[in-house]
Tab-separated table of C-alpha atoms in Angstrom:
chain	number	residue	atom	x	y	z
D	26	MET	CA	15.587	7.472	20.730
D	27	PRO	CA	15.891	4.749	23.405
D	28	GLU	CA	19.415	3.746	24.286
D	29	GLU	CA	18.700	0.010	24.194
D	30	PRO	CA	18.123	-1.344	20.667
D	31	LEU	CA	15.279	-3.730	19.973
D	32	LEU	CA	17.583	-5.630	17.603
D	33	LYS	CA	21.376	-5.900	17.718
D	34	VAL	CA	23.272	-7.541	14.872
D	35	ARG	CA	26.989	-8.097	15.381
D	36	HIS	CA	29.463	-9.375	12.776
D	37	LEU	CA	26.774	-11.261	10.875
D	38	LYS	CA	27.992	-13.518	8.082
D	39	LYS	CA	26.136	-15.695	5.618
D	40	TYR	CA	28.117	-17.766	3.104
D	41	PHE	CA	26.522	-20.083	0.555
D	42	PRO	CA	28.637	-23.047	-0.617
D	43	VAL	CA	29.323	-23.405	-4.336
D	44	ARG	CA	29.446	-27.068	-5.325
D	45	SER	CA	30.615	-28.807	-8.499
D	46	GLY	CA	31.294	-32.281	-9.833
D	47	LEU	CA	29.443	-35.542	-9.360
D	48	LEU	CA	30.276	-35.632	-5.669
D	49	GLY	CA	29.120	-32.077	-5.107
D	50	ARG	CA	32.377	-30.943	-3.561
D	51	VAL	CA	32.548	-27.388	-2.275
D	52	LYS	CA	34.824	-25.310	-4.489
D	53	GLY	CA	34.100	-21.945	-2.920
D	54	TYR	CA	31.607	-19.779	-1.079
D	55	VAL	CA	29.314	-16.908	-2.025
D	56	HIS	CA	30.015	-14.170	0.522
D	57	ALA	CA	26.429	-12.901	0.534
D	58	VAL	CA	26.690	-11.152	3.918
D	59	ASP	CA	30.142	-10.490	5.335
D	60	ASP	CA	30.620	-8.947	8.790
D	61	VAL	CA	27.478	-6.806	9.058
D	62	SER	CA	26.724	-5.021	12.344
D	63	LEU	CA	23.757	-2.742	12.989
D	64	ASP	CA	21.232	-1.690	15.632
D	65	ILE	CA	17.501	-1.108	15.191
D	66	PHE	CA	15.736	0.841	17.933
D	67	PRO	CA	12.095	0.452	19.020
D	68	GLY	CA	9.689	2.415	16.863
D	69	GLU	CA	12.164	3.353	14.137
D	70	THR	CA	12.472	2.414	10.480
D	71	LEU	CA	15.936	1.449	9.296
D	72	GLY	CA	16.265	1.572	5.522
D	73	LEU	CA	18.659	-0.859	3.838
D	74	VAL	CA	19.683	0.098	0.307
D	75	GLY	CA	22.108	-1.038	-2.370
D	76	GLU	CA	22.324	-2.524	-5.845
D	77	SER	CA	20.671	-5.834	-6.677
D	78	GLY	CA	22.714	-8.744	-5.360
D	79	CYS	CA	24.451	-6.784	-2.595
D	80	GLY	CA	22.955	-8.960	0.163
D	81	LYS	CA	20.030	-6.851	1.430
D	82	THR	CA	17.423	-9.609	1.321
D	83	THR	CA	19.869	-12.139	2.772
D	84	VAL	CA	20.448	-9.839	5.766
D	85	GLY	CA	16.701	-9.656	6.426
D	86	ARG	CA	16.116	-13.394	6.095
D	87	THR	CA	19.147	-14.285	8.199
D	88	ILE	CA	18.029	-11.935	10.984
D	89	LEU	CA	14.698	-13.796	11.073
D	90	ARG	CA	16.496	-17.166	10.996
D	91	LEU	CA	14.783	-18.044	7.715
D	92	LEU	CA	18.399	-18.621	6.690
D	93	GLU	CA	20.915	-19.992	9.155
D	94	PRO	CA	23.791	-17.546	9.760
D	95	THR	CA	27.334	-18.699	9.114
D	96	ASP	CA	28.645	-16.600	11.997
D	97	GLY	CA	27.752	-13.647	14.184
D	98	GLU	CA	25.204	-12.620	16.801
D	99	ILE	CA	21.550	-11.625	16.414
D	100	LEU	CA	20.121	-10.245	19.647
D	101	PHE	CA	16.376	-9.568	19.684
D	102	GLN	CA	15.019	-8.193	22.954
D	103	GLY	CA	18.247	-9.392	24.565
D	104	VAL	CA	17.911	-13.003	23.343
D	105	ASP	CA	20.594	-14.382	21.003
D	106	LEU	CA	18.568	-15.886	18.146
D	107	VAL	CA	21.573	-17.821	16.844
D	108	ARG	CA	21.881	-19.814	20.050
D	109	ALA	CA	18.236	-19.732	21.155
D	110	THR	CA	16.412	-22.957	21.912
D	111	ALA	CA	13.478	-24.091	19.784
D	112	GLU	CA	11.074	-23.033	22.548
D	113	GLN	CA	12.628	-19.565	22.777
D	114	LEU	CA	12.468	-19.154	19.017
D	115	ARG	CA	8.835	-20.198	18.939
D	116	GLY	CA	7.922	-17.481	21.404
D	117	LEU	CA	9.981	-14.803	19.644
D	118	ARG	CA	8.756	-15.577	16.125
D	119	ARG	CA	5.415	-13.995	17.005
D	120	GLN	CA	7.291	-10.744	17.547
D	121	MET	CA	9.184	-10.901	14.225
D	122	GLN	CA	7.347	-11.007	10.915
D	123	VAL	CA	8.157	-10.438	7.243
D	124	VAL	CA	6.446	-9.024	4.159
D	125	PHE	CA	7.988	-10.434	0.986
D	126	GLN	CA	8.537	-8.628	-2.301
D	127	ASP	CA	6.217	-10.642	-4.530
D	128	PRO	CA	2.610	-10.861	-3.264
D	129	PHE	CA	1.764	-13.296	-6.071
D	130	SER	CA	4.161	-16.060	-5.006
D	131	SER	CA	4.060	-15.476	-1.232
D	132	LEU	CA	0.363	-16.379	-0.902
D	133	ASN	CA	-0.831	-19.986	-1.206
D	134	PRO	CA	-3.327	-19.997	-4.124
D	135	ARG	CA	-5.231	-22.946	-2.607
D	136	MET	CA	-5.956	-21.202	0.693
D	137	THR	CA	-8.600	-18.595	1.385
D	138	VAL	CA	-7.623	-15.269	2.924
D	139	ARG	CA	-9.140	-16.457	6.205
D	140	ALA	CA	-6.957	-19.593	6.214
D	141	ILE	CA	-3.828	-17.605	5.260
D	142	LEU	CA	-4.256	-15.102	8.094
D	143	GLU	CA	-5.474	-17.669	10.622
D	144	GLU	CA	-2.578	-20.053	10.031
D	145	GLY	CA	-0.141	-18.160	12.249
D	146	LEU	CA	-2.704	-17.875	15.041
D	147	ILE	CA	-3.279	-21.626	14.928
D	148	ILE	CA	0.445	-22.402	14.955
D	149	HIS	CA	0.973	-20.207	18.020
D	150	ARG	CA	-2.233	-21.522	19.639
D	151	LEU	CA	-3.795	-18.105	20.042
D	152	GLY	CA	-7.493	-17.892	20.840
D	153	ASN	CA	-10.429	-20.099	19.973
D	154	ARG	CA	-12.140	-20.211	16.589
D	155	ALA	CA	-14.346	-17.163	17.244
D	156	GLU	CA	-11.465	-15.109	18.642
D	157	ARG	CA	-9.248	-15.993	15.687
D	158	LEU	CA	-12.001	-14.976	13.280
D	159	GLN	CA	-12.270	-11.609	15.039
D	160	GLN	CA	-8.490	-11.075	14.856
D	161	VAL	CA	-8.481	-11.898	11.143
D	162	ALA	CA	-11.284	-9.390	10.554
D	163	GLU	CA	-9.437	-6.705	12.539
D	164	ALA	CA	-6.217	-7.294	10.586
D	165	LEU	CA	-8.095	-6.916	7.283
D	166	ARG	CA	-9.711	-3.685	8.468
D	167	ALA	CA	-6.294	-2.372	9.514
D	168	VAL	CA	-5.017	-2.735	5.939
D	169	LYS	CA	-8.190	-1.197	4.478
D	170	LEU	CA	-9.771	-4.437	3.237
D	171	ALA	CA	-13.332	-5.513	4.029
D	172	PRO	CA	-13.670	-8.571	6.322
D	173	GLU	CA	-16.183	-9.946	3.805
D	174	PHE	CA	-13.164	-10.695	1.556
D	175	MET	CA	-11.789	-13.353	3.911
D	176	ASP	CA	-13.486	-16.264	2.126
D	177	ARG	CA	-11.995	-15.351	-1.254
D	178	TYR	CA	-8.838	-16.767	-2.801
D	179	PRO	CA	-5.677	-14.766	-3.692
D	180	HIS	CA	-6.322	-14.904	-7.446
D	181	GLU	CA	-9.478	-12.847	-6.930
D	182	PHE	CA	-7.479	-9.810	-5.796
D	183	SER	CA	-5.322	-7.220	-7.522
D	184	GLY	CA	-1.592	-6.933	-6.847
D	185	GLY	CA	-2.046	-4.089	-4.386
D	186	GLN	CA	-4.776	-5.969	-2.515
D	187	ARG	CA	-2.607	-9.069	-2.328
D	188	GLN	CA	0.198	-7.075	-0.769
D	189	ARG	CA	-2.269	-5.698	1.773
D	190	ILE	CA	-3.186	-9.297	2.605
D	191	CYS	CA	0.524	-10.059	3.106
D	192	ILE	CA	0.791	-7.073	5.453
D	193	ALA	CA	-2.320	-8.251	7.317
D	194	ARG	CA	-0.767	-11.715	7.677
D	195	ALA	CA	2.250	-10.133	9.366
D	196	LEU	CA	0.074	-7.830	11.466
D	197	VAL	CA	-2.379	-10.430	12.804
D	198	LEU	CA	0.181	-11.814	15.279
D	199	GLN	CA	0.731	-8.326	16.741
D	200	PRO	CA	4.516	-8.268	16.198
D	201	ARG	CA	7.007	-5.655	17.346
D	202	PHE	CA	9.399	-5.970	14.389
D	203	ILE	CA	8.682	-6.459	10.672
D	204	VAL	CA	11.146	-6.993	7.826
D	205	LEU	CA	9.755	-5.299	4.708
D	206	ASP	CA	11.595	-6.903	1.799
D	207	GLU	CA	10.975	-4.497	-1.119
D	208	PRO	CA	7.218	-4.541	-0.402
D	209	ILE	CA	6.309	-2.140	-3.223
D	210	ALA	CA	8.715	-3.273	-5.956
D	211	ALA	CA	6.168	-5.568	-7.658
D	212	LEU	CA	3.317	-3.037	-7.550
D	213	ASP	CA	2.114	-0.466	-10.058
D	214	VAL	CA	3.350	3.056	-9.421
D	215	SER	CA	-0.218	4.218	-8.768
D	216	ILE	CA	-0.556	1.671	-5.945
D	217	GLN	CA	2.877	2.146	-4.386
D	218	SER	CA	2.047	5.423	-2.636
D	219	GLN	CA	-1.072	3.871	-1.062
D	220	VAL	CA	0.959	1.003	0.399
D	221	ILE	CA	3.696	3.378	1.602
D	222	ASN	CA	1.156	5.542	3.428
D	223	LEU	CA	-0.464	2.419	4.882
D	224	LEU	CA	2.882	1.215	6.263
D	225	ASN	CA	3.477	4.606	7.864
D	226	GLN	CA	0.018	4.587	9.418
D	227	LEU	CA	0.382	1.048	10.785
D	228	LYS	CA	3.761	1.936	12.278
D	229	ARG	CA	2.234	4.800	14.249
D	230	GLU	CA	-0.921	2.961	15.322
D	231	HIS	CA	0.762	-0.308	16.353
D	232	ASN	CA	4.159	1.029	17.502
D	233	LEU	CA	5.987	-1.117	14.955
D	234	THR	CA	9.670	-1.275	14.136
D	235	TYR	CA	10.682	-1.797	10.497
D	236	LEU	CA	13.695	-2.994	8.554
D	237	PHE	CA	12.784	-1.547	5.167
D	238	ILE	CA	14.745	-3.147	2.311
D	239	SER	CA	14.547	-1.358	-1.012
D	240	HIS	CA	16.448	-0.046	-3.998
D	241	ASP	CA	14.115	2.947	-4.376
D	242	LEU	CA	16.113	5.705	-2.708
D	243	ALA	CA	13.304	8.263	-2.824
D	244	VAL	CA	10.939	5.936	-0.934
D	245	VAL	CA	13.661	5.030	1.566
D	246	GLU	CA	14.256	8.724	2.292
D	247	TYR	CA	10.542	9.245	2.925
D	248	LEU	CA	10.001	6.215	5.170
D	249	SER	CA	13.266	5.759	7.054
D	250	ASP	CA	14.632	7.309	10.217
D	251	ARG	CA	18.111	5.952	9.467
D	252	VAL	CA	19.600	4.428	6.330
D	253	ALA	CA	22.305	1.783	5.857
D	254	VAL	CA	24.038	1.434	2.474
D	255	MET	CA	25.250	-2.025	1.436
D	256	TYR	CA	27.795	-2.990	-1.179
D	257	LEU	CA	28.856	-6.572	-1.924
D	258	GLY	CA	27.829	-7.973	1.450
D	259	GLU	CA	29.128	-5.105	3.599
D	260	ILE	CA	27.594	-1.961	5.074
D	261	VAL	CA	29.701	0.937	3.821
D	262	GLU	CA	27.743	3.838	5.349
D	263	LEU	CA	25.005	4.339	7.941
D	264	ALA	CA	23.446	7.585	9.132
D	265	SER	CA	20.159	9.310	9.812
D	266	SER	CA	18.066	9.773	6.691
D	267	GLU	CA	18.531	13.539	6.677
D	268	GLU	CA	22.272	13.305	7.282
D	269	LEU	CA	22.872	10.624	4.648
D	270	TYR	CA	20.887	12.335	1.903
D	271	HIS	CA	22.337	15.786	2.546
D	272	ASN	CA	25.885	14.832	3.517
D	273	PRO	CA	26.869	11.490	1.926
D	274	LEU	CA	30.507	10.585	2.531
D	275	HIS	CA	31.204	7.253	0.849
D	276	PRO	CA	31.830	7.415	-2.938
D	277	TYR	CA	29.323	4.591	-3.482
D	278	THR	CA	26.602	6.427	-1.565
D	279	LYS	CA	27.305	9.578	-3.581
D	280	ALA	CA	26.952	7.602	-6.819
D	281	LEU	CA	23.625	6.090	-5.715
D	282	LEU	CA	22.180	9.439	-4.661
D	283	SER	CA	23.302	11.135	-7.864
D	284	ALA	CA	20.783	8.957	-9.722
D	285	VAL	CA	17.818	10.183	-7.628
D	286	PRO	CA	15.751	12.785	-9.547
D	287	ARG	CA	15.646	16.182	-7.841
D	288	MET	CA	12.381	18.088	-7.853
D	289	GLU	CA	13.690	21.468	-6.652
D	290	PRO	CA	13.544	24.106	-9.437
D	291	GLY	CA	16.939	25.108	-10.730
D	292	GLN	CA	18.795	22.420	-8.798
D	293	LYS	CA	21.031	20.266	-10.927
D	294	SER	CA	22.954	17.209	-9.873
D	295	ARG	CA	25.879	15.641	-11.672
D	296	ARG	CA	25.255	11.967	-12.339
D	297	ILE	CA	28.127	9.742	-11.162
D	298	VAL	CA	28.350	6.739	-13.460
D	299	LEU	CA	30.285	3.846	-11.950
D	300	PRO	CA	32.421	1.834	-14.395
D	301	GLY	CA	32.167	-1.943	-14.716
D	302	ASP	CA	29.937	-4.378	-12.886
D	303	VAL	CA	29.655	-5.477	-9.288
D	304	PRO	CA	32.443	-8.032	-8.630
D	305	SER	CA	31.558	-11.631	-7.905
D	306	PRO	CA	30.742	-12.329	-4.241
D	307	ILE	CA	32.459	-15.706	-4.698
D	308	ASP	CA	35.824	-13.957	-5.007
D	309	PRO	CA	35.427	-10.428	-3.619
D	310	PRO	CA	38.236	-7.927	-4.227
D	311	SER	CA	40.986	-7.480	-1.667
D	312	GLY	CA	41.088	-4.337	0.416
D	313	CYS	CA	38.033	-2.171	-0.056
D	314	ARG	CA	35.483	-4.137	-2.067
D	315	PHE	CA	34.391	-0.993	-3.895
D	316	HIS	CA	37.862	-0.026	-5.133
D	317	PRO	CA	37.571	-1.569	-8.676
D	318	ARG	CA	34.717	0.856	-9.426
D	319	CYS	CA	35.647	3.760	-7.147
D	320	PRO	CA	36.521	7.040	-8.941
D	321	VAL	CA	38.815	8.140	-6.083
D	322	ALA	CA	40.474	4.822	-5.160
D	323	GLN	CA	44.067	4.901	-3.917
D	324	ASP	CA	46.721	2.236	-3.470
D	325	VAL	CA	45.754	1.628	0.150
D	326	CYS	CA	42.183	0.895	-0.974
D	327	ARG	CA	43.408	-2.030	-3.052
D	328	MET	CA	45.331	-3.656	-0.211
D	329	VAL	CA	43.814	-2.828	3.197
D	330	PRO	CA	40.143	-3.235	4.162
D	331	PRO	CA	38.838	0.078	5.526
D	332	ARG	CA	37.764	0.254	9.145
D	333	THR	CA	34.489	1.635	10.408
D	334	LEU	CA	34.670	5.326	11.318
D	335	GLU	CA	32.174	6.471	13.943
D	336	LEU	CA	31.542	10.152	13.335
D	337	PRO	CA	29.338	12.694	15.131
D	338	GLN	CA	25.537	12.384	14.918
D	339	GLY	CA	25.734	8.600	14.591
D	340	HIS	CA	27.244	8.755	11.091
D	341	MET	CA	29.317	5.652	10.283
D	342	VAL	CA	31.353	5.092	7.128
D	343	ARG	CA	34.024	2.704	5.827
D	344	CYS	CA	36.387	4.495	3.445
D	345	HIS	CA	40.127	5.233	3.406
D	346	VAL	CA	39.629	8.424	1.394
D	347	VAL	CA	37.058	9.796	3.838
D	348	GLU	CA	39.409	8.933	6.698
D	349	GLN	CA	42.200	10.937	5.059
D	350	GLU	CA	39.932	13.867	4.205
D	351	LEU	CA	38.740	14.102	7.806
D	352	GLY	CA	42.279	13.754	9.138
D	353	LEU	CA	41.444	10.703	11.253
D	354	SER	CA	44.401	8.484	12.039
D	355	SER	CA	44.150	4.932	13.329
D	356	SER	CA	44.773	6.165	16.844
D	357	SER	CA	42.210	8.954	16.711
D	358	PRO	CA	39.657	8.810	19.554
D	359	GLU	CA	36.941	9.875	17.093
D	360	SER	CA	37.260	6.699	15.060
D	361	SER	CA	36.643	3.072	15.782
D	362	ALA	CA	37.824	-0.197	14.283
D	363	THR	CA	34.632	-2.068	15.009
D	364	GLY	CA	33.304	-4.147	12.142
D	365	SER	CA	30.237	-3.126	10.210
């Protein structure tokens, strides 16, 4: 894996104001993303998992500057997107694309497929009319759709075909990095595997880099090189896919993986049922945010936020209990207090 990441995210925060009253005064903030740091290397797929409402989609949209970050750094190919000029952003947006979860609402029903795919080429002033038409046709072929479909409207396609059109729209600009925001969640189970295999094929053929956001842990294991686990706006564990699924350390990760069906004969897994609901991101718990639901929480978990432990093989975790079990003190050279 190359040493230099394609994308560096450092201490990313995104807070949404909560307003009330006739004057719309701010009475608090939703801590949607709170101090998230991660690297994504060229050609890899980083899976981002967690319960609904944990901030996965907000991370993806903030990285692309579809949402303005509250704080932090986003470095793409060495350029800080937070402080980039409009001209710099315009050039980099070609390299960063997104595929949204719902193919029904993310396509304009009044535009033909040709107009949908050609729009980005026109905005970035790429090619003449004939060249743009050829690029649109090539993008449709890449996602296994006939170019003859380009004069049809979105309502004339099935859900799986619409999602292929969304993928083609991202692909037509020849990007390096694509955020896949739960791209199979709205599809029938019979279609999901086709789209998953298509994404894998496109990654190999076009040397793409993915941030794959999903709550389907089995799909994330199949697609991802590394996996980051989010809880209430924070990344609590990050490791290679094989390491995370075979050696989870954080209690939250263990609970998530216990719900994944196992296909091996004779292998049984004990389901870990977490009590209560996810706390409100408007007023997150003190200390470790997972402690109200954690089956092994201690007093220190309720008072002191855990630091990020950097373990061998690129395994990172934030948990006081894991730190004690591994015998890592605050001065240990094997651990780090960098934010996640």
